[in-house]
Amino acid sequence: MCGSMIVFLLTLDVVSRSGGQYAYLIWICLINISMSGTFSLIPTATARAFGAKHVGANYGLVYSSQIITGPLGALLATTLTDRIGWFGMFILLATFYLGAFIITLLFNVKTRKGENI
């Protein structure tokens, strides 16, 4: 998911300029599909990291981070868009997704006994 988001974000400007409004529409739909795919994987990652016994409560805590990141992200997006422009925002988001991709590759949670979960 992270890899597809990186590609979609970095190529959005080129695709929308060369393909017109329909290509832009398709690319925005692909970005949103990738984003929702990322959200669908969070419960599995939470269960892997913290165990399946209390996955509901743990996922609730992880997902409640949206309370802070939603308004903060909107404020930062408004401020940064004025400074670095839309293409700069796409590059910044792709950089964050690259970091998430690297963390995903390194994500290897083990039990207390050293076994893979």
Coordinates of N, CA and C in Angstrom, one line a residue:
M1 N 0.8 -1.2 0.0 CA 0.0 0.0 0.0 C 0.9 1.3 0.0
C2 N 1.9 1.3 0.8 CA 2.8 2.4 0.9 C 3.4 2.7 -0.5
G3 N 3.9 1.6 -1.1 CA 4.6 1.8 -2.4 C 3.6 2.4 -3.4
S4 N 2.4 1.9 -3.5 CA 1.5 2.4 -4.4 C 1.1 3.9 -4.2
M5 N 1.0 4.3 -2.9 CA 0.8 5.7 -2.5 C 1.9 6.6 -3.0
I6 N 3.2 6.1 -2.8 CA 4.3 6.9 -3.2 C 4.3 7.1 -4.7
V7 N 4.0 6.1 -5.5 CA 3.9 6.2 -7.0 C 2.8 7.2 -7.4
F8 N 1.6 7.0 -6.8 CA 0.4 7.8 -7.1 C 0.6 9.3 -6.8
L9 N 1.2 9.5 -5.6 CA 1.4 10.9 -5.2 C 2.5 11.6 -6.1
L10 N 3.6 10.9 -6.4 CA 4.6 11.5 -7.2 C 4.3 11.7 -8.6
T11 N 3.4 10.9 -9.1 CA 3.0 11.0 -10.6 C 1.7 11.8 -10.8
L12 N 1.0 12.2 -9.7 CA -0.3 12.9 -9.9 C -0.2 14.1 -10.8
D13 N 0.9 14.9 -10.6 CA 1.0 16.2 -11.4 C 1.2 15.9 -12.8
V14 N 2.1 14.9 -13.1 CA 2.4 14.5 -14.5 C 1.1 13.9 -15.2
V15 N 0.5 13.0 -14.5 CA -0.7 12.4 -15.1 C -1.8 13.4 -15.3
S16 N -2.1 14.3 -14.3 CA -3.2 15.2 -14.5 C -2.9 16.2 -15.6
R17 N -1.6 16.6 -15.8 CA -1.3 17.5 -16.9 C -1.4 16.9 -18.3
S18 N -0.9 15.6 -18.4 CA -0.9 15.0 -19.7 C -2.2 14.3 -20.0
G19 N -2.9 13.8 -19.0 CA -4.2 13.0 -19.2 C -5.5 13.8 -19.1
G20 N -5.4 15.0 -18.5 CA -6.6 15.8 -18.4 C -7.4 15.4 -17.1
Q21 N -8.6 15.9 -17.1 CA -9.5 15.7 -15.9 C -9.9 14.3 -15.6
Y22 N -10.0 13.5 -16.7 CA -10.4 12.1 -16.4 C -9.2 11.3 -15.8
A23 N -8.0 11.6 -16.3 CA -6.8 10.9 -15.7 C -6.7 11.4 -14.2
Y24 N -6.9 12.7 -14.0 CA -6.9 13.2 -12.6 C -7.9 12.5 -11.7
L25 N -9.1 12.3 -12.2 CA -10.1 11.6 -11.5 C -9.7 10.2 -11.1
I26 N -9.2 9.5 -12.1 CA -8.8 8.1 -11.9 C -7.7 8.1 -10.8
W27 N -6.7 9.0 -10.9 CA -5.6 9.0 -10.0 C -6.0 9.3 -8.6
I28 N -6.9 10.2 -8.4 CA -7.5 10.6 -7.1 C -8.2 9.4 -6.5
C29 N -9.0 8.7 -7.4 CA -9.6 7.4 -6.9 C -8.6 6.4 -6.5
L30 N -7.5 6.2 -7.2 CA -6.5 5.3 -6.8 C -5.8 5.6 -5.5
I31 N -5.6 6.9 -5.3 CA -5.0 7.4 -4.1 C -5.9 7.1 -2.9
N32 N -7.2 7.3 -3.1 CA -8.1 7.0 -2.0 C -8.3 5.6 -1.7
I33 N -8.2 4.7 -2.8 CA -8.3 3.3 -2.6 C -7.1 2.8 -1.8
S34 N -5.9 3.3 -2.2 CA -4.7 3.0 -1.4 C -4.7 3.4 0.0
M35 N -5.3 4.6 0.3 CA -5.4 5.1 1.6 C -6.3 4.2 2.5
S36 N -7.4 3.8 1.9 CA -8.4 3.0 2.6 C -7.8 1.6 2.8
G37 N -7.0 1.1 1.9 CA -6.3 -0.2 2.1 C -5.3 -0.1 3.2
T38 N -4.7 1.0 3.4 CA -3.8 1.2 4.6 C -4.5 1.1 5.9
F39 N -5.7 1.8 5.9 CA -6.5 1.7 7.1 C -7.1 0.3 7.4
S40 N -7.3 -0.5 6.4 CA -7.8 -1.8 6.6 C -6.7 -2.7 7.2
L41 N -5.4 -2.4 7.0 CA -4.3 -3.2 7.6 C -4.0 -2.9 9.0
I42 N -4.4 -1.7 9.5 CA -4.0 -1.3 10.8 C -4.5 -2.3 11.9
P43 N -5.8 -2.8 11.9 CA -6.1 -3.8 12.9 C -5.2 -5.0 12.9
T44 N -4.8 -5.5 11.8 CA -3.9 -6.7 11.7 C -2.6 -6.3 12.4
A45 N -2.0 -5.2 12.0 CA -0.8 -4.8 12.6 C -0.9 -4.6 14.1
T46 N -2.0 -4.0 14.6 CA -2.2 -3.9 16.0 C -2.3 -5.2 16.7
A47 N -3.0 -6.2 16.1 CA -3.1 -7.5 16.7 C -1.7 -8.2 16.7
R48 N -0.9 -8.0 15.7 CA 0.4 -8.6 15.6 C 1.3 -7.9 16.7
A49 N 1.2 -6.6 16.9 CA 2.1 -5.9 17.8 C 1.7 -6.2 19.3
F50 N 0.5 -6.2 19.6 CA 0.0 -6.2 21.0 C -0.7 -7.5 21.4
G51 N -0.9 -8.4 20.4 CA -1.6 -9.6 20.8 C -3.1 -9.6 20.4
A52 N -3.7 -10.7 20.3 CA -5.1 -10.8 19.9 C -6.0 -10.7 21.0
K53 N -5.5 -10.9 22.3 CA -6.4 -10.9 23.4 C -7.2 -9.6 23.6
H54 N -6.6 -8.5 23.5 CA -7.2 -7.2 23.7 C -7.2 -6.3 22.5
V55 N -7.3 -7.0 21.3 CA -7.1 -6.2 20.1 C -8.2 -5.1 19.9
G56 N -9.4 -5.3 20.4 CA -10.4 -4.3 20.3 C -10.0 -3.0 21.0
A57 N -9.6 -3.1 22.3 CA -9.2 -2.0 23.1 C -8.0 -1.3 22.5
N58 N -7.0 -2.2 22.1 CA -5.8 -1.6 21.6 C -6.0 -0.9 20.3
Y59 N -6.8 -1.5 19.4 CA -7.1 -0.8 18.1 C -7.8 0.5 18.4
G60 N -8.7 0.5 19.4 CA -9.4 1.7 19.7 C -8.5 2.8 20.1
L61 N -7.5 2.5 20.9 CA -6.5 3.5 21.3 C -5.6 3.9 20.1
V62 N -5.2 3.0 19.2 CA -4.4 3.4 18.1 C -5.3 4.3 17.1
Y63 N -6.5 3.9 16.9 CA -7.3 4.7 16.0 C -7.8 6.0 16.5
S64 N -7.8 6.1 17.9 CA -8.2 7.4 18.5 C -7.1 8.5 18.2
S65 N -6.0 8.1 17.7 CA -5.0 9.1 17.4 C -5.5 10.0 16.3
Q66 N -6.5 9.6 15.6 CA -7.1 10.5 14.6 C -7.7 11.8 15.2
I67 N -8.1 11.7 16.5 CA -8.6 12.9 17.2 C -7.6 14.0 17.1
I68 N -6.3 13.7 17.3 CA -5.3 14.7 17.3 C -4.8 15.0 15.9
T69 N -4.5 13.9 15.1 CA -3.9 14.1 13.8 C -4.8 14.7 12.8
G70 N -6.1 14.5 12.9 CA -7.1 15.1 11.9 C -7.0 16.6 11.9
P71 N -7.3 17.3 13.0 CA -7.3 18.8 13.1 C -5.8 19.3 12.9
L72 N -4.8 18.6 13.5 CA -3.5 19.0 13.3 C -3.0 18.9 11.9
G73 N -3.4 17.8 11.2 CA -3.0 17.7 9.8 C -3.7 18.7 8.9
A74 N -4.9 19.1 9.2 CA -5.6 20.1 8.4 C -4.9 21.4 8.6
L75 N -4.6 21.8 9.8 CA -3.9 23.0 10.1 C -2.5 23.1 9.4
L76 N -1.8 22.0 9.5 CA -0.5 21.9 8.8 C -0.6 22.0 7.3
A77 N -1.6 21.3 6.8 CA -1.7 21.3 5.3 C -2.1 22.7 4.8
T78 N -2.9 23.4 5.5 CA -3.2 24.7 5.1 C -2.0 25.6 5.1
T79 N -1.2 25.5 6.2 CA 0.0 26.4 6.4 C 1.0 26.0 5.3
L80 N 1.3 24.7 5.2 CA 2.4 24.3 4.3 C 2.0 24.4 2.8
T81 N 0.8 24.3 2.5 CA 0.4 24.5 1.1 C 0.7 25.9 0.6
D82 N 0.4 26.9 1.5 CA 0.8 28.2 1.1 C 2.3 28.4 0.9
R83 N 3.1 27.7 1.6 CA 4.5 27.9 1.5 C 5.2 27.0 0.5
I84 N 4.8 25.8 0.3 CA 5.5 24.9 -0.6 C 4.7 24.5 -1.8
G85 N 3.4 24.9 -1.9 CA 2.6 24.5 -3.0 C 2.1 23.1 -3.0
W86 N 1.2 22.8 -3.9 CA 0.6 21.5 -4.0 C 1.5 20.4 -4.3
F87 N 2.4 20.7 -5.3 CA 3.4 19.6 -5.7 C 4.3 19.4 -4.5
G88 N 4.7 20.4 -3.8 CA 5.6 20.2 -2.6 C 4.9 19.4 -1.6
M89 N 3.6 19.5 -1.4 CA 2.8 18.7 -0.5 C 2.8 17.3 -0.9
F90 N 2.6 17.0 -2.2 CA 2.6 15.6 -2.7 C 4.0 15.0 -2.4
I91 N 5.1 15.7 -2.6 CA 6.4 15.2 -2.4 C 6.6 14.9 -0.9
L92 N 6.1 15.8 0.0 CA 6.2 15.7 1.4 C 5.4 14.4 1.8
L93 N 4.2 14.3 1.3 CA 3.4 13.1 1.7 C 4.1 11.8 1.2
A94 N 4.6 11.8 0.0 CA 5.3 10.6 -0.5 C 6.5 10.3 0.3
T95 N 7.2 11.3 0.9 CA 8.3 11.1 1.7 C 7.9 10.4 3.0
F96 N 6.7 10.8 3.6 CA 6.2 10.2 4.8 C 5.8 8.7 4.5
Y97 N 5.2 8.5 3.3 CA 4.8 7.1 2.9 C 6.1 6.3 2.7
L98 N 7.2 6.9 2.2 CA 8.4 6.1 2.1 C 8.9 5.7 3.5
G99 N 8.8 6.6 4.4 CA 9.2 6.3 5.8 C 8.4 5.2 6.4
A100 N 7.1 5.2 6.1 CA 6.2 4.2 6.6 C 6.5 2.9 5.9
F101 N 6.9 2.9 4.6 CA 7.3 1.7 3.9 C 8.5 1.1 4.5
I102 N 9.5 1.9 4.9 CA 10.7 1.4 5.5 C 10.4 0.8 6.8
I103 N 9.6 1.4 7.6 CA 9.2 0.9 8.9 C 8.4 -0.4 8.8
T104 N 7.6 -0.5 7.7 CA 6.9 -1.8 7.5 C 7.8 -2.9 7.2
L105 N 8.9 -2.6 6.4 CA 9.9 -3.6 6.1 C 10.6 -4.1 7.4
L106 N 10.8 -3.2 8.3 CA 11.5 -3.5 9.5 C 10.6 -4.0 10.6
F107 N 9.3 -4.0 10.5 CA 8.4 -4.4 11.5 C 8.4 -5.9 11.7
N108 N 8.9 -6.3 12.8 CA 9.0 -7.8 13.0 C 8.8 -8.0 14.5
V109 N 7.5 -8.1 14.9 CA 7.2 -8.2 16.3 C 7.3 -9.7 16.8
K110 N 7.9 -9.8 18.0 CA 8.0 -11.2 18.5 C 7.4 -11.3 19.9
T111 N 7.1 -12.5 20.3 CA 6.5 -12.7 21.6 C 7.6 -12.6 22.7
R112 N 7.3 -12.7 23.9 CA 8.3 -12.6 25.0 C 9.3 -13.7 24.9
K113 N 8.9 -14.8 24.3 CA 9.8 -16.0 24.1 C 10.6 -15.9 22.9
G114 N 10.5 -14.8 22.1 CA 11.3 -14.6 20.9 C 10.7 -15.2 19.6
E115 N 9.4 -15.7 19.7 CA 8.7 -16.3 18.5 C 8.0 -15.2 17.7
N116 N 7.9 -15.4 16.4 CA 7.1 -14.5 15.6 C 5.7 -14.6 15.9
I117 N 5.0 -13.5 15.9 CA 3.5 -13.4 16.2 C 2.8 -13.7 14.9

